């Protein structure tokens, strides 16, 4: 799976599917929840919406879901404008909110059936559809339970089922994985991947970045109400990133080899039984691995310590709007001016 | 777009299943039934024991009392049942998930209003056996029965609409329920207070003349023509309720009474509570006389006492009905609040009250 953060691509021509957002702005009084967002999400792909709390992700999704009108900017959802033709957008959009509301006294089956009716399905079709979705989200055992008795994770699945009732071509999922157990997360991932494979546009916001890495094809980073520019993303991508190295054999072999390879000690830290080295690029990482193997270090693990999304997210978070690539921590290689204290390796 | 009535039906069904919490409402209905039953029995028993004209008037008073009971209970409960319909859903996170479907905001708000109205009508339904019983006791013409029930049903709709409308206009459920109660209280009790205070505040002078009889007349055994004393003139301040009776016209209990009353027995007295209440309101329309003369002397000389006081029926016939004005104002208020509520709930939302979330 490619995980190149994708922010700005040429807007799709009007009438095309997917989501196209340009120059979006929305404030609540003095609070500029969304100040400038431009991105697109394409059909057949899962697009991750990544950003810290309060970055404007939920406000953006509310505008896409036809609930909020933007102050400025344009939105196209499957070729329709949510402001001028909300009806058309609602027909093709499934929205799973971050607030887990459910009709407390209704059974799971009746809640889904009612949603189907609200989408204009006939009574028979709605009943059928409820059964399909109950098994799709694995709530069979709870189909007759009142929704108020559901756990958070189960409500999450009910909410997903409700979003899928009318077989939408665009899916807006706001924190879909929160509260799900690992098995349900895997199931959700498979389900969402499958939905995208069928040609649907899926926009997912989540804080669980590791999970988005496995789920999303593209990513949109938002920060303080704005989508992050391509340049800043490129800078973040070129910043140093930690690599996790584990080796077996002589305990000091790895440390010795690292110091022989002129890795500054400040760029090395030990976490548990593994060593984490801050490395500026993939080329350097490859050279480092070759060097270690050459020196007879029996490497068992050599991998980025964090995913791409997480690294970018953290880097943007750490250095908001500052143009300094790489952050303040030492990285390898850091020039060859530093004094080597080879004595301590022994 | 879902056809309007179909969307309404779905929303009403959802609302009745969701908001009408089974047990609580059934307990209330049970209590209400017991109360109405007790009142029916007591009224019926007392009228039989006291031999009140062999039961004349019992049916009318019984019927009107039950109707007033339903109005009282309905106006007390409707705000609680429907006063958080929209903002309560918003807080529970179920409003937005309904709004992204194909039902319109009008269908959602009006559906909630209908559901709240239907719930308050349940109180009328359980009291039907007692209404029927009191009707079979006789006296009340079908017209009165029909009109009073119709006005009752409309007034319950008004309270439901005010509750649901305010729940869409005001953000917080507690506040909108309280405001609905305030509106009900303003109409039911506030109008009475305004009427009373208004009448007392605007007072005019009344000139009273009294022509008495020389005391010797009585001492001589009340024979012969009495000697008249010179007229005594004194002035008093009298309240002008005739200027503020309009406040009463806005009272739902008076509206119900004024629309339904008008049945009198042979002696010109009202045969039900409607007539009794309405007479009180109607009598306020009559302005106080600027000058009153009580000529005791002339009365004694002519041998006939003063003019007989007008009967309730005379008062009724000499005054103007006002129920349609009050009812019309109520309906306008209710419809206005619903329309305002729909406008405030419409999506995509442009302006939001501060602190309010869409979802």
XYZ file of C-alpha atoms in Angstrom:
705
model
C 0.000 0.000 0.000
C 1.354 3.390 -0.890
C 1.218 5.861 1.888
C 2.467 9.036 0.351
C 0.633 11.864 2.009
C -1.458 13.469 -0.622
C -2.823 16.892 -0.063
C -3.258 18.953 -3.124
C -4.061 17.383 -6.387
C -5.773 19.125 -9.230
C -9.473 19.380 -8.420
C -11.505 16.823 -10.304
C -13.691 18.235 -13.043
C -17.152 19.195 -11.844
C -19.641 16.386 -12.103
C -17.064 13.793 -11.256
C -17.531 11.600 -8.228
C -15.706 11.907 -4.984
C -15.289 14.928 -2.770
C -13.767 18.186 -3.965
C -13.332 21.000 -1.486
C -11.795 24.381 -2.273
C -11.125 27.336 -0.018
C -13.594 26.209 2.609
C -14.238 28.481 5.567
C -16.622 28.344 8.494
C -16.614 30.215 11.797
C -18.786 30.066 14.873
C -18.747 33.600 16.172
C -15.097 34.351 16.850
C -14.008 30.744 16.551
C -12.643 29.966 13.102
C -13.284 26.252 13.090
C -12.403 25.910 9.426
C -10.381 28.716 7.946
C -9.003 27.396 4.666
C -9.421 23.839 3.503
C -8.700 22.574 0.019
C -8.448 18.924 -0.886
C -10.080 16.158 -2.831
C -10.960 12.574 -2.075
C -11.268 10.248 -5.026
C -13.675 7.412 -5.686
C -12.276 3.970 -5.079
C -9.875 5.215 -2.447
C -9.872 5.632 1.284
C -8.762 9.102 2.266
C -7.606 9.728 5.809
C -8.398 13.019 7.505
C -5.671 13.570 10.052
C -5.253 16.358 12.536
C -5.159 17.177 16.237
C -8.267 17.766 18.305
C -9.960 20.997 17.360
C -8.349 21.124 13.922
C -11.765 21.371 12.281
C -12.222 17.787 11.109
C -15.720 17.360 12.513
C -16.835 20.784 11.282
C -15.597 19.848 7.815
C -17.524 16.573 7.910
C -20.676 18.396 9.065
C -20.417 20.657 6.032
C -19.893 17.683 3.734
C -22.896 15.981 5.344
C -25.162 18.979 4.475
C -25.713 19.942 8.109
C -23.657 23.124 8.150
C -23.401 25.789 5.487
C -19.889 27.093 4.812
C -19.138 30.809 5.079
C -17.044 30.655 1.936
C -15.575 28.161 -0.468
C -17.075 25.399 -2.547
C -17.880 21.773 -1.915
C -18.749 19.084 -4.390
C -19.901 15.714 -3.112
C -20.400 13.226 -5.943
C -20.909 16.218 -8.209
C -23.537 17.916 -6.031
C -23.327 21.045 -3.908
C -24.455 20.349 -0.311
C -25.637 23.945 0.067
C -27.775 24.310 -3.027
C -28.895 20.700 -3.401
C -28.637 18.998 -0.020
C -31.274 16.510 -1.111
C -29.047 15.093 -3.847
C -26.040 14.927 -1.540
C -28.007 13.166 1.211
C -29.134 10.527 -1.247
C -25.565 9.445 -1.990
C -23.794 10.212 1.271
C -23.504 8.079 4.373
C -22.418 9.951 7.480
C -21.229 8.314 10.658
C -21.017 11.030 13.332
C -18.516 11.224 16.139
C -21.366 11.677 18.619
C -22.888 8.299 19.274
C -26.567 9.106 19.301
C -29.087 6.345 19.085
C -32.820 6.093 19.614
C -32.573 4.662 23.098
C -35.788 2.758 23.393
C -35.745 1.241 19.913
C -34.276 -2.158 19.189
C -31.239 -2.372 16.943
C -33.375 -3.879 14.211
C -36.031 -1.198 14.463
C -33.439 1.600 14.582
C -31.889 0.464 11.314
C -35.271 -0.202 9.768
C -36.458 3.294 10.747
C -33.376 4.837 9.166
C -34.097 2.913 5.983
C -37.655 4.251 5.994
C -36.323 7.763 6.520
C -34.279 7.267 3.370
C -37.501 6.562 1.531
C -37.324 2.788 1.261
C -40.490 0.731 1.194
C -41.441 -1.101 4.377
C -40.469 -4.505 2.954
C -37.164 -3.281 1.581
C -36.375 -1.543 4.871
C -36.960 -4.764 6.809
C -34.732 -6.655 4.385
C -32.032 -4.038 4.539
C -32.035 -4.060 8.343
C -31.323 -7.806 8.339
C -28.514 -7.399 5.786
C -26.830 -4.685 7.807
C -27.254 -6.417 11.154
C -25.219 -9.337 9.875
C -22.790 -7.047 8.050
C -21.814 -5.312 11.300
C -22.196 -8.503 13.375
C -24.958 -7.365 15.674
C -27.100 -10.480 15.085
C -27.139 -11.474 18.735
C -28.278 -7.993 19.751
C -30.808 -7.356 17.006
C -33.708 -7.202 19.451
C -31.867 -5.419 22.239
C -32.700 -1.790 22.995
C -29.949 0.410 21.653
C -29.457 1.984 25.079
C -28.094 -1.339 26.324
C -25.331 -1.435 23.711
C -21.713 -0.890 24.595
C -19.756 1.904 22.984
C -18.248 -0.388 20.386
C -21.626 -1.909 19.582
C -23.182 1.530 19.199
C -20.312 2.359 16.893
C -21.239 -0.598 14.709
C -24.909 0.376 14.781
C -23.916 3.859 13.690
C -21.917 2.413 10.811
C -24.853 0.256 9.773
C -27.057 3.350 9.787
C -24.586 5.204 7.588
C -24.643 2.347 5.082
C -28.425 1.936 4.978
C -28.965 3.543 1.586
C -25.826 2.097 -0.012
C -24.139 5.496 -0.376
C -21.372 6.162 -2.879
C -19.644 8.607 -0.535
C -18.905 7.669 3.051
C -17.960 10.138 5.778
C -16.691 8.314 8.842
C -15.893 10.424 11.903
C -13.712 8.416 14.270
C -15.212 5.087 13.235
C -12.753 2.904 15.116
C -12.919 4.472 18.554
C -14.293 2.037 21.077
C -13.886 -1.007 18.845
C -12.048 -4.091 20.040
C -9.169 -5.394 17.889
C -11.307 -7.965 16.108
C -13.932 -5.358 15.270
C -11.208 -3.013 14.060
C -9.941 -5.617 11.652
C -13.489 -6.254 10.500
C -14.057 -2.501 10.055
C -10.851 -2.217 8.059
C -11.836 -5.056 5.767
C -15.315 -3.590 5.383
C -14.072 -0.097 4.569
C -11.421 -1.394 2.157
C -14.111 -3.439 0.475
C -16.393 -0.430 0.178
C -13.598 1.563 -1.455
C -12.776 -1.317 -3.779
C -16.339 -1.163 -5.064
C -15.643 2.389 -6.202
C -16.970 4.350 -3.246
C -15.308 7.449 -1.907
C -14.405 7.015 1.750
C -13.228 9.847 3.982
C -12.139 8.692 7.428
C -11.104 10.862 10.318
C -9.333 9.196 13.167
C -6.793 9.691 15.892
C -5.604 6.115 15.678
C -2.901 6.848 13.141
C -1.385 3.380 13.078
C -4.730 2.105 12.016
C -5.192 4.714 9.301
C -1.833 3.647 7.866
C -3.265 0.246 7.112
C -6.583 1.605 5.940
C -6.030 4.713 3.901
C -4.670 5.236 0.414
C -4.355 8.981 0.697
C -4.149 11.414 3.567
C -5.261 14.952 4.185
C -3.559 16.666 7.102
C -5.432 19.473 8.778
C -4.206 21.832 11.395
C -5.927 24.806 13.017
C -8.687 24.806 10.443
C -6.486 24.558 7.373
C -5.259 21.757 5.212
C -1.512 21.490 5.407
C 0.290 22.639 2.281
C 2.265 20.259 0.097
C 5.516 22.082 0.857
C 5.128 21.687 4.582
C 4.311 18.054 4.095
C 7.384 17.533 1.945
C 9.453 19.181 4.620
C 7.930 16.973 7.261
C 8.623 13.932 5.100
C 12.292 14.862 4.789
C 12.643 15.306 8.507
C 14.572 12.803 10.572
C 12.611 9.802 11.695
C 13.352 7.156 14.251
C 14.270 3.616 13.158
C 13.997 0.697 15.487
C 16.893 -1.759 15.432
C 17.114 -5.050 17.275
C 19.940 -7.529 17.118
C 20.908 -10.826 18.721
C 24.341 -12.115 19.646
C 26.969 -10.213 21.652
C 25.208 -7.476 23.645
C 27.672 -4.754 22.719
C 28.009 -5.640 19.061
C 25.275 -3.283 17.939
C 26.470 -0.331 19.997
C 30.026 -0.887 18.851
C 29.008 -1.074 15.215
C 26.924 2.067 15.515
C 29.791 4.006 16.950
C 32.119 2.653 14.277
C 29.624 3.880 11.700
C 29.965 7.368 13.212
C 26.411 7.562 14.473
C 26.358 10.360 17.090
C 25.405 9.131 20.516
C 22.768 11.818 20.821
C 20.948 10.254 17.857
C 20.777 6.894 19.582
C 18.467 5.879 22.385
C 17.562 2.565 23.918
C 13.992 1.524 24.434
C 13.641 -1.890 26.042
C 15.736 -4.374 24.133
C 15.807 -2.304 20.968
C 17.837 0.660 19.876
C 16.199 3.650 18.227
C 18.288 5.709 15.830
C 17.133 8.978 14.342
C 17.826 8.826 10.616
C 17.331 11.603 8.098
C 16.367 9.605 5.015
C 15.617 6.143 3.709
C 18.939 6.130 1.790
C 20.821 6.688 5.010
C 18.806 3.969 6.678
C 19.677 1.507 3.910
C 23.384 2.364 4.203
C 23.200 1.991 7.944
C 21.693 -1.483 7.639
C 24.346 -2.531 5.127
C 27.054 -1.247 7.462
C 25.653 -3.137 10.417
C 25.406 -6.383 8.498
C 28.926 -5.910 7.168
C 30.212 -5.637 10.700
C 28.614 -8.929 11.562
C 25.734 -7.556 13.655
C 22.920 -10.117 13.614
C 20.029 -7.719 12.903
C 16.503 -9.098 13.517
C 14.477 -5.896 13.294
C 15.230 -2.837 11.211
C 12.147 -0.701 10.628
C 10.685 2.772 11.095
C 9.607 3.137 14.705
C 6.461 5.065 13.749
C 4.247 5.059 10.687
C 4.319 7.715 8.011
C 1.064 9.327 9.130
C 2.133 9.434 12.732
C 5.537 10.861 11.945
C 4.053 13.588 9.753
C 1.326 14.296 12.291
C 3.763 14.532 15.159
C 6.195 16.576 13.180
C 3.538 19.088 12.184
C 2.313 19.161 15.739
C 5.762 19.683 17.164
C 6.708 22.453 14.776
C 3.583 24.375 14.040
C 4.242 26.737 11.142
C 7.969 26.842 11.873
C 10.030 26.106 8.812
C 12.693 24.049 10.513
C 12.991 20.625 9.004
C 14.116 17.803 11.162
C 13.188 19.336 14.452
C 15.673 20.058 17.165
C 16.899 16.560 17.908
C 20.165 15.184 16.617
C 20.008 12.899 13.650
C 22.339 10.690 11.703
C 24.334 11.697 9.746
C 24.913 15.030 11.484
C 28.122 16.069 9.795
C 31.481 14.798 10.981
C 32.508 17.572 13.279
C 31.336 16.048 16.504
C 33.994 14.548 18.797
C 33.989 10.796 18.852
C 34.375 9.164 22.171
C 35.319 5.746 20.995
C 36.538 4.739 24.417
C 33.118 4.202 25.886
C 32.204 1.486 23.451
C 34.578 -0.846 25.099
C -37.834 13.814 -1.101
C -40.202 11.593 0.824
C -43.896 12.414 0.273
C -44.954 14.786 3.034
C -47.505 12.615 4.820
C -45.382 9.492 4.532
C -42.424 11.278 6.114
C -44.728 12.602 8.829
C -45.981 9.102 9.591
C -42.456 7.745 9.958
C -41.428 10.588 12.265
C -44.603 10.288 14.357
C -44.120 6.538 14.717
C -40.498 6.990 15.677
C -41.345 9.735 18.141
C -44.140 7.794 19.818
C -41.891 4.756 20.172
C -38.958 6.809 21.364
C -40.295 9.556 23.552
C -43.425 8.112 25.046
C -41.674 6.134 27.735
C -44.008 3.188 28.277
C -44.348 2.839 32.012
C -44.428 6.492 33.028
C -47.195 7.413 30.621
C -49.289 4.371 31.566
C -48.969 5.197 35.245
C -50.063 8.761 34.527
C -52.974 7.556 32.445
C -53.982 5.164 35.235
C -53.846 7.904 37.848
C -55.790 10.219 35.610
C -58.474 7.587 35.006
C -58.795 6.949 38.736
C -59.099 10.678 39.370
C -61.783 11.180 36.746
C -63.622 8.127 38.005
C -63.571 9.466 41.555
C -64.807 12.896 40.472
C -67.560 11.370 38.364
C -68.729 9.175 41.216
C -68.640 11.939 43.804
C -70.491 14.475 41.675
C -73.076 11.938 40.729
C -73.563 10.769 44.310
C -73.823 14.242 45.824
C -76.330 15.443 43.255
C -78.503 12.377 43.899
C -78.351 12.715 47.693
C -79.050 16.431 47.804
C -81.951 15.892 45.449
C -80.720 18.711 43.220
C -83.822 19.090 41.042
C -83.901 15.347 40.681
C -80.594 15.327 38.899
C -81.088 18.350 36.657
C -77.724 19.871 35.843
C -75.726 16.907 37.036
C -74.933 15.640 33.567
C -73.871 19.058 32.341
C -71.671 19.826 35.318
C -70.172 16.356 35.287
C -69.384 16.530 31.610
C -67.862 19.996 31.764
C -65.830 19.137 34.844
C -64.272 16.142 33.096
C -63.519 18.231 30.013
C -61.798 20.814 32.228
C -59.858 18.037 33.906
C -58.553 16.851 30.574
C -57.605 20.402 29.630
C -55.813 20.911 32.945
C -53.916 17.638 32.761
C -53.171 18.086 29.078
C -51.731 21.568 29.521
C -49.736 20.389 32.518
C -48.278 17.359 30.781
C -47.876 18.442 27.167
C -44.899 20.724 27.955
C -43.129 17.849 29.689
C -43.893 15.447 26.863
C -43.058 17.678 23.929
C -41.047 20.519 25.416
C -37.708 18.849 24.655
C -38.641 17.144 21.406
C -36.138 18.878 19.158
C -33.356 20.099 21.439
C -33.508 16.872 23.439
C -32.822 14.942 20.247
C -29.987 17.306 19.461
C -28.419 16.662 22.855
C -28.891 12.921 22.437
C -27.210 13.098 19.038
C -30.182 11.739 17.136
C -31.382 14.926 15.465
C -28.514 15.250 12.999
C -28.676 11.593 11.990
C -32.335 12.160 11.143
C -31.617 15.384 9.305
C -29.106 13.784 6.945
C -31.847 11.446 5.716
C -34.424 12.407 3.150
C -37.087 13.725 5.540
C -37.288 17.496 5.617
C -36.977 19.675 8.684
C -40.674 20.563 8.401
C -41.571 16.891 8.460
C -39.400 16.328 11.525
C -40.755 19.278 13.530
C -44.390 18.834 12.529
C -44.134 15.085 13.122
C -42.866 15.718 16.619
C -45.736 18.127 17.221
C -48.281 15.553 16.037
C -46.754 12.894 18.280
C -46.928 15.207 21.291
C -50.533 16.090 20.461
C -51.525 12.447 20.075
C -50.007 11.719 23.476
C -52.032 14.431 25.178
C -55.156 13.180 23.384
C -54.660 9.856 25.151
C -55.987 11.566 28.273
C -59.127 12.492 26.406
C -59.490 8.925 25.149
C -59.325 7.324 28.599
C -61.904 9.791 29.897
C -64.323 9.000 27.053
C -66.322 6.402 29.057
C -66.945 8.977 31.770
C -67.853 11.661 29.256
C -70.250 9.228 27.650
C -71.790 8.379 31.018
C -72.317 12.012 31.914
C -73.765 12.661 28.492
C -76.346 9.908 28.979
C -77.539 11.660 32.143
C -79.073 14.083 29.713
C -79.447 17.879 29.633
C -76.504 18.673 27.364
C -77.345 19.196 23.726
C -75.003 17.414 21.288
C -73.863 20.798 19.994
C -72.310 21.686 23.337
C -70.636 18.294 23.562
C -69.183 18.572 20.080
C -68.031 22.171 20.411
C -66.423 21.663 23.813
C -64.528 18.569 22.678
C -63.419 20.308 19.507
C -62.124 23.335 21.396
C -60.436 21.034 23.922
C -58.657 19.127 21.153
C -57.515 22.383 19.537
C -56.247 23.798 22.845
C -54.248 20.624 23.466
C -52.788 20.997 19.980
C -51.835 24.580 20.787
C -49.947 23.572 23.931
C -48.190 20.736 22.081
C -47.211 23.064 19.243
C -45.902 25.688 21.678
C -43.825 23.003 23.414
C -42.332 21.547 20.245
C -41.877 24.965 18.629
C -40.000 26.313 21.642
C -37.882 23.163 21.824
C -36.723 23.960 18.299
C -36.167 27.644 19.021
C -34.427 27.336 22.385
C -31.210 25.392 22.637
C -31.397 23.783 26.027
C -34.175 21.297 26.863
C -34.599 22.399 30.465
C -35.003 26.004 29.409
C -37.477 25.262 26.634
C -39.631 23.071 28.889
C -39.638 25.824 31.510
C -40.540 28.427 28.891
C -43.408 26.269 27.663
C -44.711 26.055 31.216
C -44.395 29.823 31.490
C -46.443 30.293 28.331
C -49.117 27.928 29.631
C -49.085 29.678 32.997
C -49.237 33.101 31.359
C -52.315 32.087 29.396
C -54.047 30.198 32.202
C -53.192 32.288 35.262
C -51.403 35.347 33.907
C -54.491 36.469 32.018
C -56.519 36.288 35.229
C -53.938 38.327 37.119
C -53.699 40.884 34.319
C -57.470 41.102 34.244
C -57.755 41.581 37.976
C -54.937 44.073 38.356
C -55.834 45.904 35.156
C -59.431 46.345 36.276
C -58.390 47.618 39.674
C -55.798 49.975 38.251
C -58.299 51.723 36.014
C -61.053 52.969 38.264
C -63.778 55.464 37.616
C -66.030 57.435 39.864
C -69.540 56.273 40.394
C -72.229 58.594 41.674
C -74.731 56.891 43.915
C -77.996 58.473 44.895
C -80.091 57.055 47.667
C -83.564 58.282 48.443
C -84.644 56.943 51.764
C -87.796 56.988 53.793
C -88.545 58.832 56.947
C -88.115 56.513 59.890
C -91.598 57.441 61.093
C -93.009 55.290 58.287
C -91.640 52.164 59.845
C -92.587 53.224 63.357
C -96.177 53.715 62.276
C -96.384 50.145 61.119
C -95.586 50.717 57.464
C -98.989 52.080 56.607
C -99.916 54.907 54.277
C -97.602 56.693 51.939
C -94.101 57.167 53.291
C -92.445 60.569 53.427
C -89.420 60.725 51.226
C -86.135 61.979 52.624
C -83.944 64.263 50.549
C -81.672 62.303 48.230
C -78.291 61.355 49.648
C -75.503 61.530 47.092
C -72.109 59.948 47.548
C -69.406 58.827 45.154
C -67.337 55.664 45.061
C -64.455 54.335 42.966
C -65.351 51.307 40.881
C -62.947 49.103 38.884
C -63.342 49.130 35.120
C -63.192 45.438 34.256
C -65.058 46.204 31.066
C -61.891 47.830 29.711
C -59.667 44.813 30.365
C -61.971 41.888 29.751
C -59.934 41.137 26.626
C -57.328 39.496 28.868
C -59.890 36.914 29.832
C -60.617 36.210 26.195
C -57.052 34.889 25.884
C -57.528 32.401 28.708
C -57.894 28.837 27.389
C -60.378 27.932 30.104
C -62.490 30.943 29.182
C -62.185 30.132 25.475
C -63.472 26.645 26.172
C -66.275 28.037 28.365
C -67.278 30.817 26.008
C -67.422 28.497 23.019
C -69.309 25.742 24.802
C -71.603 27.621 27.185
C -74.994 29.042 26.357
C -77.304 26.363 27.700
C -79.642 27.611 30.424
C -82.364 26.015 32.407
C -85.887 27.357 32.843
C -84.844 29.847 35.533
C -82.080 31.208 33.279
C -79.162 29.598 35.105
C -76.342 27.834 33.294
C -76.547 24.041 33.220
C -72.808 23.388 33.126
C -69.448 24.658 34.267
C -68.854 26.149 30.822
C -71.778 28.517 31.209
C -70.807 29.404 34.769
C -67.233 30.260 33.808
C -68.230 32.049 30.654
C -70.777 34.168 32.491
C -68.083 35.425 34.813
C -66.042 36.532 31.836
C -69.032 37.875 29.933
C -70.326 39.897 32.874
C -67.022 41.743 32.965
C -67.882 43.235 29.588
C -70.695 45.319 31.096
C -69.380 48.756 32.071
C -70.272 50.027 35.506
C -72.959 52.693 35.454
C -71.735 56.227 35.981
C -74.674 56.914 38.185
C -76.872 54.663 40.254
C -80.089 55.634 41.879
C -81.773 53.620 44.558
C -85.110 55.154 45.291
C -86.423 53.166 48.212
C -89.172 55.645 48.716
C -90.610 55.377 45.220
C -90.404 51.621 45.393
C -92.410 51.556 48.582
C -94.938 54.015 47.251
C -95.557 52.048 44.090
C -95.627 48.858 46.118
C -93.311 47.036 43.733
C -89.731 46.376 44.682
C -86.881 47.356 42.401
C -86.506 45.920 38.920
C -85.654 42.267 39.007
C -81.916 41.691 38.510
C -81.062 40.361 35.045
C -80.830 36.571 34.946
C -77.540 34.923 33.829
C -79.244 34.197 30.550
C -80.032 37.899 30.090
C -76.396 38.787 30.737
C -75.283 36.098 28.304
C -77.553 37.410 25.605
C -76.579 41.039 26.071
C -72.817 40.465 25.757
C -70.419 39.561 22.963
C -68.853 36.144 22.457
C -65.062 36.258 22.346
C -63.915 32.661 22.148
C -62.983 32.786 18.466
C -60.664 35.730 19.074
C -58.883 33.885 21.891
C -58.762 30.615 20.018
C -57.543 32.353 16.891
C -54.767 34.069 18.847
C -53.729 30.730 20.354
C -53.616 29.045 16.976
C -51.592 31.912 15.503
C -49.140 31.731 18.424
C -48.772 27.966 18.035
C -48.342 28.049 14.265
C -45.892 30.933 14.543
C -43.722 29.072 17.024
C -43.723 25.970 14.826
C -42.719 27.983 11.771
C -39.988 29.751 13.751
C -38.794 26.420 15.085
C -38.585 24.930 11.610
C -36.616 27.935 10.383
C -34.172 27.584 13.277
C -33.657 23.870 12.697
C -33.219 23.979 8.929
C -30.042 22.514 7.444
C -27.514 23.288 6.073
C -27.446 25.642 9.038
C -26.053 29.110 8.440
C -26.267 30.835 11.767
C -26.159 28.871 14.982
C -26.900 30.277 18.417
C -23.668 30.503 20.340
C -22.791 27.298 22.071
C -25.164 25.215 19.999
C -23.882 22.346 17.935
C -25.574 20.923 14.906
C -24.659 17.439 15.971
